[in-house]
GROMACS .gro file of C-alpha atoms in nm:
model
  439
    1MET     CA    1   2.562  -1.529   1.657
    2ARG     CA    2   2.395  -1.232   1.485
    3ARG     CA    3   2.117  -1.451   1.347
    4GLY     CA    4   2.060  -1.585   1.697
    5ARG     CA    5   2.022  -1.233   1.836
    6LEU     CA    6   1.779  -1.141   1.558
    7ALA     CA    7   1.571  -1.453   1.616
    8GLY     CA    8   1.566  -1.379   1.987
    9ALA     CA    9   1.451  -1.023   1.928
   10ALA     CA   10   1.173  -1.138   1.697
   11SER     CA   11   1.063  -1.403   1.947
   12THR     CA   12   1.048  -1.139   2.220
   13LEU     CA   13   0.822  -0.923   2.005
   14LEU     CA   14   0.591  -1.213   1.930
   15GLY     CA   15   0.582  -1.294   2.300
   16LEU     CA   16   0.444  -0.948   2.367
   17LEU     CA   17   0.125  -1.045   2.184
   18ALA     CA   18  -0.021  -1.223   2.486
   19LEU     CA   19   0.064  -0.930   2.712
   20ALA     CA   20  -0.094  -0.682   2.471
   21ALA     CA   21  -0.410  -0.891   2.444
   22ALA     CA   22  -0.440  -0.921   2.822
   23SER     CA   23  -0.389  -0.551   2.885
   24ALA     CA   24  -0.646  -0.460   2.619
   25VAL     CA   25  -0.917  -0.617   2.835
   26ALA     CA   26  -0.852  -0.365   3.111
   27GLU     CA   27  -0.856  -0.056   2.888
   28VAL     CA   28  -1.130   0.201   2.938
   29ALA     CA   29  -1.337   0.330   2.649
   30PRO     CA   30  -1.145   0.590   2.446
   31GLU     CA   31  -1.226   0.951   2.522
   32THR     CA   32  -1.388   1.193   2.284
   33THR     CA   33  -1.145   1.421   2.101
   34LEU     CA   34  -1.221   1.750   1.927
   35LEU     CA   35  -0.981   1.839   1.646
   36ARG     CA   36  -0.953   2.184   1.488
   37PHE     CA   37  -0.788   2.247   1.149
   38SER     CA   38  -0.746   2.536   0.907
   39ALA     CA   39  -0.944   2.334   0.649
   40ILE     CA   40  -1.080   1.983   0.597
   41ILE     CA   41  -1.056   1.817   0.255
   42ASP     CA   42  -1.244   1.492   0.196
   43GLY     CA   43  -1.126   1.192  -0.004
   44THR     CA   44  -1.354   1.304  -0.284
   45GLY     CA   45  -1.127   1.606  -0.325
   46GLU     CA   46  -1.393   1.842  -0.191
   47ARG     CA   47  -1.325   2.108   0.071
   48LEU     CA   48  -1.572   2.058   0.358
   49PRO     CA   49  -1.750   2.362   0.508
   50GLY     CA   50  -1.649   2.296   0.870
   51ARG     CA   51  -1.306   2.316   1.030
   52GLU     CA   52  -1.369   2.102   1.337
   53MET     CA   53  -1.402   1.729   1.381
   54VAL     CA   54  -1.501   1.508   1.673
   55VAL     CA   55  -1.356   1.159   1.710
   56ALA     CA   56  -1.498   0.896   1.944
   57GLU     CA   57  -1.433   0.523   1.974
   58GLY     CA   58  -1.203   0.524   1.674
   59ARG     CA   59  -1.451   0.683   1.435
   60ILE     CA   60  -1.546   1.028   1.314
   61ALA     CA   61  -1.853   1.139   1.509
   62ALA     CA   62  -1.914   1.490   1.375
   63ILE     CA   63  -1.779   1.760   1.143
   64GLY     CA   64  -1.868   2.127   1.161
   65GLU     CA   65  -1.809   2.446   1.360
   66ALA     CA   66  -1.840   2.529   1.732
   67LEU     CA   67  -1.854   2.159   1.816
   68ASP     CA   68  -1.730   2.230   2.168
   69GLN     CA   69  -2.086   2.335   2.250
   70ARG     CA   70  -2.209   1.984   2.171
   71TYR     CA   71  -1.902   1.810   2.315
   72PRO     CA   72  -1.793   2.025   2.612
   73ALA     CA   73  -1.599   1.742   2.778
   74ALA     CA   74  -1.398   1.653   2.468
   75THR     CA   75  -1.019   1.669   2.476
   76ARG     CA   76  -0.908   1.941   2.234
   77ILE     CA   77  -0.622   1.919   1.986
   78ASP     CA   78  -0.558   2.245   1.801
   79LEU     CA   79  -0.418   2.182   1.454
   80GLY     CA   80  -0.546   2.517   1.335
   81ASP     CA   81  -0.259   2.594   1.096
   82LEU     CA   82  -0.279   2.255   0.922
   83THR     CA   83  -0.513   2.100   0.665
   84ALA     CA   84  -0.688   1.769   0.734
   85VAL     CA   85  -0.714   1.499   0.467
   86PRO     CA   86  -0.805   1.131   0.505
   87GLY     CA   87  -0.538   0.882   0.599
   88LEU     CA   88  -0.367   0.770   0.279
   89ILE     CA   89  -0.375   0.422   0.126
   90ASP     CA   90  -0.071   0.267  -0.043
   91ALA     CA   91  -0.231   0.008  -0.268
   92HIS     CA   92   0.090  -0.172  -0.364
   93LEU     CA   93   0.395  -0.231  -0.149
   94HIS     CA   94   0.620  -0.508  -0.018
   95ILE     CA   95   0.651  -0.419   0.346
   96THR     CA   96   0.849  -0.731   0.445
   97TYR     CA   97   1.124  -0.667   0.189
   98GLY     CA   98   1.409  -0.547   0.403
   99PHE     CA   99   1.712  -0.642   0.610
  100CYS     CA  100   1.892  -0.485   0.902
  101ARG     CA  101   2.243  -0.489   0.759
  102PRO     CA  102   2.392  -0.258   0.494
  103SER     CA  103   2.342  -0.365   0.134
  104SER     CA  104   2.604  -0.606   0.004
  105GLY     CA  105   2.575  -0.459  -0.346
  106ASP     CA  106   2.331  -0.731  -0.453
  107ALA     CA  107   2.023  -0.649  -0.249
  108TRP     CA  108   1.791  -0.906  -0.406
  109ARG     CA  109   2.029  -1.196  -0.340
  110GLN     CA  110   2.090  -1.065   0.011
  111LEU     CA  111   1.715  -1.047   0.077
  112LEU     CA  112   1.615  -1.381  -0.071
  113GLN     CA  113   1.916  -1.598   0.011
  114GLU     CA  114   2.097  -1.447   0.309
  115THR     CA  115   1.832  -1.283   0.529
  116PRO     CA  116   1.646  -1.506   0.776
  117ALA     CA  117   1.276  -1.457   0.839
  118ALA     CA  118   1.343  -1.319   1.188
  119GLU     CA  119   1.554  -1.036   1.044
  120ARG     CA  120   1.295  -0.965   0.777
  121LEU     CA  121   1.030  -0.930   1.049
  122LEU     CA  122   1.240  -0.672   1.233
  123ALA     CA  123   1.300  -0.482   0.910
  124ALA     CA  124   0.928  -0.504   0.827
  125ILE     CA  125   0.841  -0.343   1.160
  126ASP     CA  126   1.069  -0.051   1.074
  127ASN     CA  127   0.919  -0.033   0.724
  128ALA     CA  128   0.571  -0.017   0.876
  129ALA     CA  129   0.668   0.271   1.107
  130ARG     CA  130   0.825   0.467   0.821
  131THR     CA  131   0.519   0.407   0.605
  132LEU     CA  132   0.289   0.536   0.880
  133GLU     CA  133   0.498   0.853   0.906
  134THR     CA  134   0.418   0.936   0.542
  135GLY     CA  135   0.048   0.950   0.632
  136VAL     CA  136  -0.027   0.603   0.495
  137THR     CA  137  -0.269   0.445   0.743
  138SER     CA  138  -0.372   0.148   0.524
  139ALA     CA  139  -0.173  -0.055   0.274
  140ARG     CA  140  -0.205  -0.352   0.040
  141ASP     CA  141   0.096  -0.584   0.046
  142LEU     CA  142   0.128  -0.794  -0.268
  143MET     CA  143   0.414  -1.038  -0.213
  144ALA     CA  144   0.588  -1.182   0.090
  145LEU     CA  145   0.765  -1.502   0.190
  146ASP     CA  146   0.758  -1.726   0.497
  147GLY     CA  147   0.442  -1.572   0.643
  148VAL     CA  148   0.629  -1.268   0.777
  149ASP     CA  149   0.350  -1.043   0.646
  150PHE     CA  150   0.090  -1.227   0.855
  151GLN     CA  151   0.308  -1.197   1.165
  152LEU     CA  152   0.347  -0.824   1.106
  153ARG     CA  153  -0.026  -0.776   1.054
  154GLU     CA  154  -0.096  -0.947   1.386
  155LEU     CA  155   0.158  -0.731   1.569
  156ILE     CA  156   0.002  -0.415   1.426
  157GLU     CA  157  -0.357  -0.521   1.490
  158ARG     CA  158  -0.278  -0.603   1.853
  159GLY     CA  159  -0.109  -0.267   1.903
  160VAL     CA  160   0.233  -0.414   1.977
  161VAL     CA  161   0.403  -0.211   1.701
  162PRO     CA  162   0.289   0.091   1.496
  163GLY     CA  163   0.198   0.054   1.133
  164PRO     CA  164  -0.076   0.084   0.873
  165ARG     CA  165  -0.367  -0.160   0.867
  166LEU     CA  166  -0.261  -0.427   0.619
  167PHE     CA  167  -0.449  -0.602   0.340
  168LEU     CA  168  -0.236  -0.901   0.244
  169GLY     CA  169  -0.176  -1.111  -0.064
  170GLY     CA  170   0.073  -1.357   0.085
  171THR     CA  171   0.302  -1.525  -0.166
  172GLY     CA  172   0.041  -1.554  -0.441
  173ILE     CA  173   0.099  -1.713  -0.780
  174HIS     CA  174   0.461  -1.639  -0.860
  175PRO     CA  175   0.715  -1.826  -1.075
  176LEU     CA  176   0.914  -1.898  -0.757
  177VAL     CA  177   0.634  -2.124  -0.635
  178MET     CA  178   0.429  -2.191  -0.951
  179PRO     CA  179   0.677  -2.223  -1.242
  180PRO     CA  180   0.520  -2.118  -1.573
  181GLY     CA  181   0.493  -2.391  -1.834
  182ALA     CA  182   0.530  -2.662  -1.571
  183ALA     CA  183   0.502  -3.022  -1.683
  184GLY     CA  184   0.153  -3.162  -1.715
  185SER     CA  185  -0.156  -3.107  -1.922
  186THR     CA  186  -0.335  -2.775  -1.950
  187ALA     CA  187  -0.609  -2.913  -1.724
  188GLU     CA  188  -0.351  -3.007  -1.461
  189ARG     CA  189  -0.191  -2.662  -1.470
  190VAL     CA  190  -0.533  -2.497  -1.448
  191ALA     CA  191  -0.621  -2.709  -1.146
  192SER     CA  192  -0.286  -2.630  -0.987
  193LEU     CA  193  -0.334  -2.253  -1.008
  194GLY     CA  194  -0.689  -2.281  -0.878
  195GLN     CA  195  -0.565  -2.485  -0.584
  196ARG     CA  196  -0.299  -2.225  -0.514
  197ALA     CA  197  -0.570  -1.960  -0.479
  198HIS     CA  198  -0.742  -2.172  -0.214
  199GLU     CA  199  -0.412  -2.213  -0.027
  200VAL     CA  200  -0.361  -1.836  -0.021
  201ALA     CA  201  -0.714  -1.790   0.114
  202ASP     CA  202  -0.653  -2.053   0.381
  203ARG     CA  203  -0.357  -1.850   0.509
  204GLY     CA  204  -0.583  -1.553   0.582
  205ALA     CA  205  -0.501  -1.332   0.283
  206GLN     CA  206  -0.751  -1.085   0.141
  207TRP     CA  207  -0.589  -1.071  -0.203
  208LEU     CA  208  -0.440  -1.307  -0.458
  209LYS     CA  209  -0.162  -1.169  -0.675
  210ILE     CA  210  -0.094  -1.335  -1.008
  211PHE     CA  211   0.247  -1.260  -1.160
  212ALA     CA  212   0.113  -1.297  -1.513
  213THR     CA  213   0.431  -1.160  -1.674
  214THR     CA  214   0.796  -1.118  -1.595
  215GLY     CA  215   0.919  -0.780  -1.477
  216THR     CA  216   1.070  -0.669  -1.150
  217GLY     CA  217   1.368  -0.459  -1.048
  218SER     CA  218   1.577  -0.395  -1.358
  219ASP     CA  219   1.382  -0.655  -1.560
  220LEU     CA  220   1.120  -0.463  -1.758
  221SER     CA  221   1.052  -0.738  -2.012
  222GLY     CA  222   0.684  -0.821  -1.956
  223THR     CA  223   0.703  -1.174  -2.099
  224ARG     CA  224   0.392  -1.384  -2.036
  225ASN     CA  225   0.411  -1.638  -1.751
  226TYR     CA  226   0.062  -1.793  -1.756
  227GLU     CA  227  -0.203  -1.857  -2.021
  228PHE     CA  228  -0.563  -1.739  -2.007
  229PRO     CA  229  -0.719  -2.067  -1.881
  230GLU     CA  230  -0.474  -2.066  -1.589
  231ILE     CA  231  -0.545  -1.701  -1.506
  232GLU     CA  232  -0.920  -1.754  -1.537
  233ALA     CA  233  -0.912  -2.055  -1.303
  234ALA     CA  234  -0.708  -1.870  -1.042
  235VAL     CA  235  -0.941  -1.568  -1.054
  236ALA     CA  236  -1.253  -1.784  -1.025
  237ALA     CA  237  -1.111  -1.978  -0.730
  238ALA     CA  238  -1.001  -1.660  -0.554
  239HIS     CA  239  -1.336  -1.490  -0.600
  240SER     CA  240  -1.515  -1.801  -0.475
  241ARG     CA  241  -1.325  -1.760  -0.147
  242GLY     CA  242  -1.391  -1.387  -0.118
  243LEU     CA  243  -1.042  -1.283  -0.228
  244ARG     CA  244  -0.981  -0.998  -0.469
  245VAL     CA  245  -0.724  -1.043  -0.744
  246ALA     CA  246  -0.433  -0.823  -0.849
  247LEU     CA  247  -0.257  -0.907  -1.174
  248HIS     CA  248   0.107  -0.815  -1.237
  249ALA     CA  249   0.160  -0.717  -1.601
  250TYR     CA  250   0.461  -0.514  -1.711
  251GLY     CA  251   0.366  -0.524  -2.077
  252PRO     CA  252   0.033  -0.513  -2.260
  253SER     CA  253   0.010  -0.875  -2.376
  254VAL     CA  254  -0.190  -1.021  -2.086
  255VAL     CA  255  -0.413  -0.720  -2.017
  256PRO     CA  256  -0.698  -0.845  -2.243
  257ASP     CA  257  -0.684  -1.178  -2.059
  258ALA     CA  258  -0.695  -0.998  -1.724
  259ILE     CA  259  -1.005  -0.807  -1.833
  260ARG     CA  260  -1.177  -1.124  -1.962
  261ALA     CA  261  -1.093  -1.310  -1.641
  262GLY     CA  262  -1.237  -1.032  -1.425
  263VAL     CA  263  -0.942  -0.936  -1.207
  264ASP     CA  264  -0.985  -0.648  -0.963
  265SER     CA  265  -0.666  -0.456  -1.040
  266ILE     CA  266  -0.387  -0.452  -1.294
  267GLU     CA  267  -0.042  -0.345  -1.176
  268HIS     CA  268   0.235  -0.168  -1.372
  269ALA     CA  269   0.111  -0.219  -1.729
  270VAL     CA  270   0.226   0.011  -2.012
  271ASP     CA  271   0.170   0.042  -2.388
  272VAL     CA  272  -0.191  -0.081  -2.380
  273ASP     CA  273  -0.379   0.000  -2.703
  274GLU     CA  274  -0.691   0.216  -2.713
  275PRO     CA  275  -0.951  -0.059  -2.779
  276THR     CA  276  -0.820  -0.258  -2.483
  277LEU     CA  277  -0.815   0.057  -2.273
  278ARG     CA  278  -1.183   0.115  -2.351
  279ASP     CA  279  -1.264  -0.242  -2.245
  280TRP     CA  280  -1.060  -0.188  -1.930
  281ALA     CA  281  -1.253   0.124  -1.837
  282ALA     CA  282  -1.587  -0.043  -1.910
  283ALA     CA  283  -1.495  -0.332  -1.679
  284GLY     CA  284  -1.418  -0.093  -1.392
  285ILE     CA  285  -1.090  -0.267  -1.315
  286PHE     CA  286  -0.840  -0.054  -1.124
  287TYR     CA  287  -0.500   0.047  -1.259
  288VAL     CA  288  -0.212   0.079  -1.012
  289PRO     CA  289   0.074   0.220  -1.223
  290THR     CA  290   0.363   0.212  -0.966
  291ILE     CA  291   0.578   0.474  -1.138
  292ASP     CA  292   0.811   0.602  -0.867
  293HIS     CA  293   0.979   0.276  -0.769
  294ASN     CA  294   1.170   0.272  -1.099
  295ARG     CA  295   1.307   0.618  -1.014
  296TRP     CA  296   1.414   0.477  -0.679
  297TYR     CA  297   1.583   0.173  -0.835
  298ALA     CA  298   1.773   0.398  -1.077
  299GLU     CA  299   1.892   0.630  -0.800
  300HIS     CA  300   2.004   0.337  -0.582
  301ARG     CA  301   2.139   0.107  -0.851
  302GLY     CA  302   2.464   0.049  -0.663
  303GLU     CA  303   2.276  -0.123  -0.380
  304PHE     CA  304   2.127  -0.370  -0.629
  305GLY     CA  305   2.430  -0.421  -0.849
  306TYR     CA  306   2.253  -0.269  -1.150
  307SER     CA  307   2.460  -0.144  -1.442
  308GLY     CA  308   2.452   0.192  -1.613
  309ASP     CA  309   2.247   0.031  -1.891
  310ASP     CA  310   2.000  -0.095  -1.629
  311GLU     CA  311   1.965   0.257  -1.494
  312ALA     CA  312   1.902   0.394  -1.843
  313ARG     CA  313   1.626   0.137  -1.904
  314LEU     CA  314   1.464   0.214  -1.570
  315ARG     CA  315   1.463   0.586  -1.641
  316ALA     CA  316   1.328   0.526  -1.993
  317PHE     CA  317   1.037   0.329  -1.846
  318LEU     CA  318   0.919   0.629  -1.642
  319PRO     CA  319   0.771   0.832  -1.933
  320ARG     CA  320   0.604   0.517  -2.072
  321ASN     CA  321   0.445   0.459  -1.732
  322MET     CA  322   0.333   0.824  -1.711
  323GLU     CA  323   0.193   0.821  -2.064
  324MET     CA  324  -0.006   0.508  -1.984
  325LEU     CA  325  -0.141   0.662  -1.663
  326GLY     CA  326  -0.253   0.978  -1.842
  327ARG     CA  327  -0.435   0.783  -2.113
  328ALA     CA  328  -0.595   0.547  -1.862
  329TRP     CA  329  -0.722   0.835  -1.649
  330ARG     CA  330  -0.865   1.020  -1.948
  331ALA     CA  331  -1.033   0.696  -2.064
  332GLY     CA  332  -1.208   0.657  -1.730
  333VAL     CA  333  -1.006   0.369  -1.585
  334PRO     CA  334  -1.020   0.392  -1.203
  335ILE     CA  335  -0.678   0.469  -1.058
  336ALA     CA  336  -0.526   0.382  -0.720
  337MET     CA  337  -0.191   0.493  -0.582
  338GLY     CA  338   0.068   0.224  -0.509
  339SER     CA  339   0.435   0.287  -0.437
  340ASP     CA  340   0.570  -0.066  -0.494
  341ALA     CA  341   0.806   0.023  -0.208
  342VAL     CA  342   1.077  -0.227  -0.119
  343LEU     CA  343   1.386  -0.226   0.101
  344GLY     CA  344   1.496   0.132   0.178
  345MET     CA  345   1.216   0.306  -0.013
  346PHE     CA  346   0.978   0.314   0.284
  347GLY     CA  347   0.924   0.671   0.395
  348GLU     CA  348   0.896   0.781   0.031
  349ASN     CA  349   0.572   0.589  -0.036
  350THR     CA  350   0.364   0.888  -0.141
  351ARG     CA  351   0.604   1.046  -0.390
  352GLU     CA  352   0.407   0.845  -0.646
  353LEU     CA  353   0.141   1.118  -0.632
  354GLU     CA  354   0.382   1.374  -0.775
  355TRP     CA  355   0.416   1.158  -1.086
  356PHE     CA  356   0.036   1.139  -1.106
  357VAL     CA  357   0.010   1.517  -1.129
  358ALA     CA  358   0.299   1.531  -1.377
  359ALA     CA  359   0.108   1.278  -1.590
  360GLY     CA  360  -0.191   1.512  -1.611
  361LEU     CA  361  -0.411   1.421  -1.315
  362THR     CA  362  -0.541   1.712  -1.111
  363PRO     CA  363  -0.420   1.730  -0.751
  364ALA     CA  364  -0.776   1.642  -0.643
  365ALA     CA  365  -0.774   1.330  -0.863
  366ALA     CA  366  -0.432   1.231  -0.730
  367LEU     CA  367  -0.558   1.269  -0.374
  368ARG     CA  368  -0.864   1.056  -0.454
  369ALA     CA  369  -0.636   0.785  -0.592
  370ALA     CA  370  -0.472   0.759  -0.250
  371THR     CA  371  -0.792   0.789  -0.046
  372ALA     CA  372  -1.152   0.733  -0.159
  373ASP     CA  373  -1.069   0.550  -0.482
  374ALA     CA  374  -0.805   0.331  -0.320
  375ALA     CA  375  -1.057   0.245  -0.048
  376ARG     CA  376  -1.298   0.134  -0.320
  377LEU     CA  377  -1.027  -0.090  -0.465
  378LEU     CA  378  -0.991  -0.253  -0.124
  379GLY     CA  379  -1.368  -0.291  -0.084
  380GLU     CA  380  -1.346  -0.059   0.218
  381GLN     CA  381  -1.530   0.241   0.074
  382GLU     CA  382  -1.778   0.246   0.363
  383ARG     CA  383  -1.501   0.266   0.624
  384LEU     CA  384  -1.182   0.415   0.480
  385GLY     CA  385  -1.069   0.693   0.247
  386ARG     CA  386  -1.318   0.962   0.350
  387ILE     CA  387  -1.365   1.222   0.620
  388ALA     CA  388  -1.729   1.169   0.707
  389PRO     CA  389  -1.931   1.067   1.014
  390GLY     CA  390  -1.906   0.695   1.079
  391PHE     CA  391  -1.578   0.647   0.894
  392ALA     CA  392  -1.262   0.530   1.066
  393ALA     CA  393  -1.076   0.820   1.226
  394ASP     CA  394  -0.779   0.789   0.992
  395ILE     CA  395  -0.678   1.153   0.951
  396ILE     CA  396  -0.356   1.328   0.859
  397ALA     CA  397  -0.268   1.694   0.905
  398ILE     CA  398  -0.051   1.856   0.641
  399ALA     CA  399   0.107   2.197   0.586
  400GLY     CA  400  -0.045   2.360   0.280
  401ASP     CA  401  -0.330   2.313   0.035
  402PRO     CA  402  -0.312   1.976  -0.146
  403LEU     CA  403  -0.562   2.092  -0.409
  404ALA     CA  404  -0.310   2.355  -0.516
  405ASP     CA  405   0.013   2.160  -0.458
  406ILE     CA  406   0.015   1.783  -0.410
  407ARG     CA  407   0.352   1.815  -0.236
  408ALA     CA  408   0.159   1.924   0.073
  409VAL     CA  409   0.062   1.555   0.093
  410THR     CA  410   0.387   1.399  -0.023
  411ARG     CA  411   0.636   1.612   0.172
  412ARG     CA  412   0.463   1.802   0.452
  413VAL     CA  413   0.280   1.553   0.674
  414ARG     CA  414   0.297   1.681   1.031
  415TRP     CA  415   0.048   1.470   1.226
  416VAL     CA  416  -0.120   1.132   1.178
  417MET     CA  417  -0.419   0.972   1.350
  418LYS     CA  418  -0.510   0.609   1.283
  419GLY     CA  419  -0.830   0.466   1.424
  420GLY     CA  420  -0.865   0.758   1.664
  421GLU     CA  421  -0.513   0.725   1.806
  422VAL     CA  422  -0.242   0.984   1.740
  423VAL     CA  423   0.045   0.779   1.598
  424VAL     CA  424   0.270   1.051   1.453
  425ASP     CA  425   0.318   1.406   1.581
  426ARG     CA  426   0.613   1.597   1.445
  427ARG     CA  427   0.469   1.948   1.446
  428SER     CA  428   0.762   2.086   1.644
  429THR     CA  429   1.050   1.931   1.448
  430GLY     CA  430   0.903   1.816   1.119
  431THR     CA  431   1.142   1.519   1.122
  432PRO     CA  432   1.050   1.149   1.125
  433ARG     CA  433   1.147   0.912   1.401
  434PRO     CA  434   1.448   0.690   1.337
  435ALA     CA  435   1.410   0.316   1.288
  436ARG     CA  436   1.377   0.142   1.623
  437TYR     CA  437   1.377  -0.234   1.580
  438CYS     CA  438   1.668  -0.334   1.359
  439PRO     CA  439   1.979  -0.372   1.582
   0.00000   0.00000   0.00000
């Protein structure tokens, strides 16, 4: 009975798509809005000279002072006690990982074996809203099942539900669907992984994720899943279709192969030696370290059925991850912020930046990793991650100076604009909205 209600609720939401599309035709052009802040900090980490900004048709039209003289008819929003920074980008999450019921004590089994796609869609909608409330206006999702991520993206793009703009990787190349060491010749396995990349592109993904090693949840092993010829074929096929490639690597063993194959980002990796790190920096491949999710797993181990030993291993991985991030940053490897958020972690997406500063990055560098640099990873550096004329009006207002204390970004978001629309305003209460879609 409960599954029937969930399926009905999801069907109702999907049915709203036609209504939303029809009503969009009748909308008038958006009005011009003049925003005033105490300061404006760009995604480069620079403090801009003006304190006012004009937004029109979803984009930033002007930045400066006394803009009301040029735009006398603009609607004014006074955010004068808050600092403006660009909308944040979470470059690694799993927004469809969730369910509406309490954890059974084995959350992974509950998610993968007991939660229907309709329930995961409802949970994903809540995850999207919570993510938006952290100031994340764009996100890269790097693993989903049953096409729920594509359904969510369509709902968000049509304005049916709130959420960040999504850059999707679909299911990708994962042992669940592409078992490592499968029967057949090397040539057959190479062809199989290349074909998988084309299938992901056909679904409408922008990214291909290759799970090149083991490692997830309490498993921190980093054992190789695929050999170099397989990785190379998948990368070449993905790039031929215009997809970018993210490679999952918990340990260092496959990182040289990832660099040789020309992936676009490497996720999680630790313990990489200095010569490989120099090659990595020279190749300009991004590193997305995903530190904070292991803290979250350790603190919530009861929901996953993890043991005390599991918790100890997760906590021991944190300093290795931080050490790797510090060395990568000093070596010149480009860095992007990714939370690796799953299940109940949404709403804490940006705490990753606190680890960045603890690892030695300046607050300005940490902010860049979640704005201008993350936009470059996505190939959206001409549209996202900056506060500049012509860029998307993705703007958040925070209490404090993020160049002095990154917690102004991670803990004190008060107002969010995405594409010129105010989507979060909690200036009076400072509290997020509750989840709305899970029964």
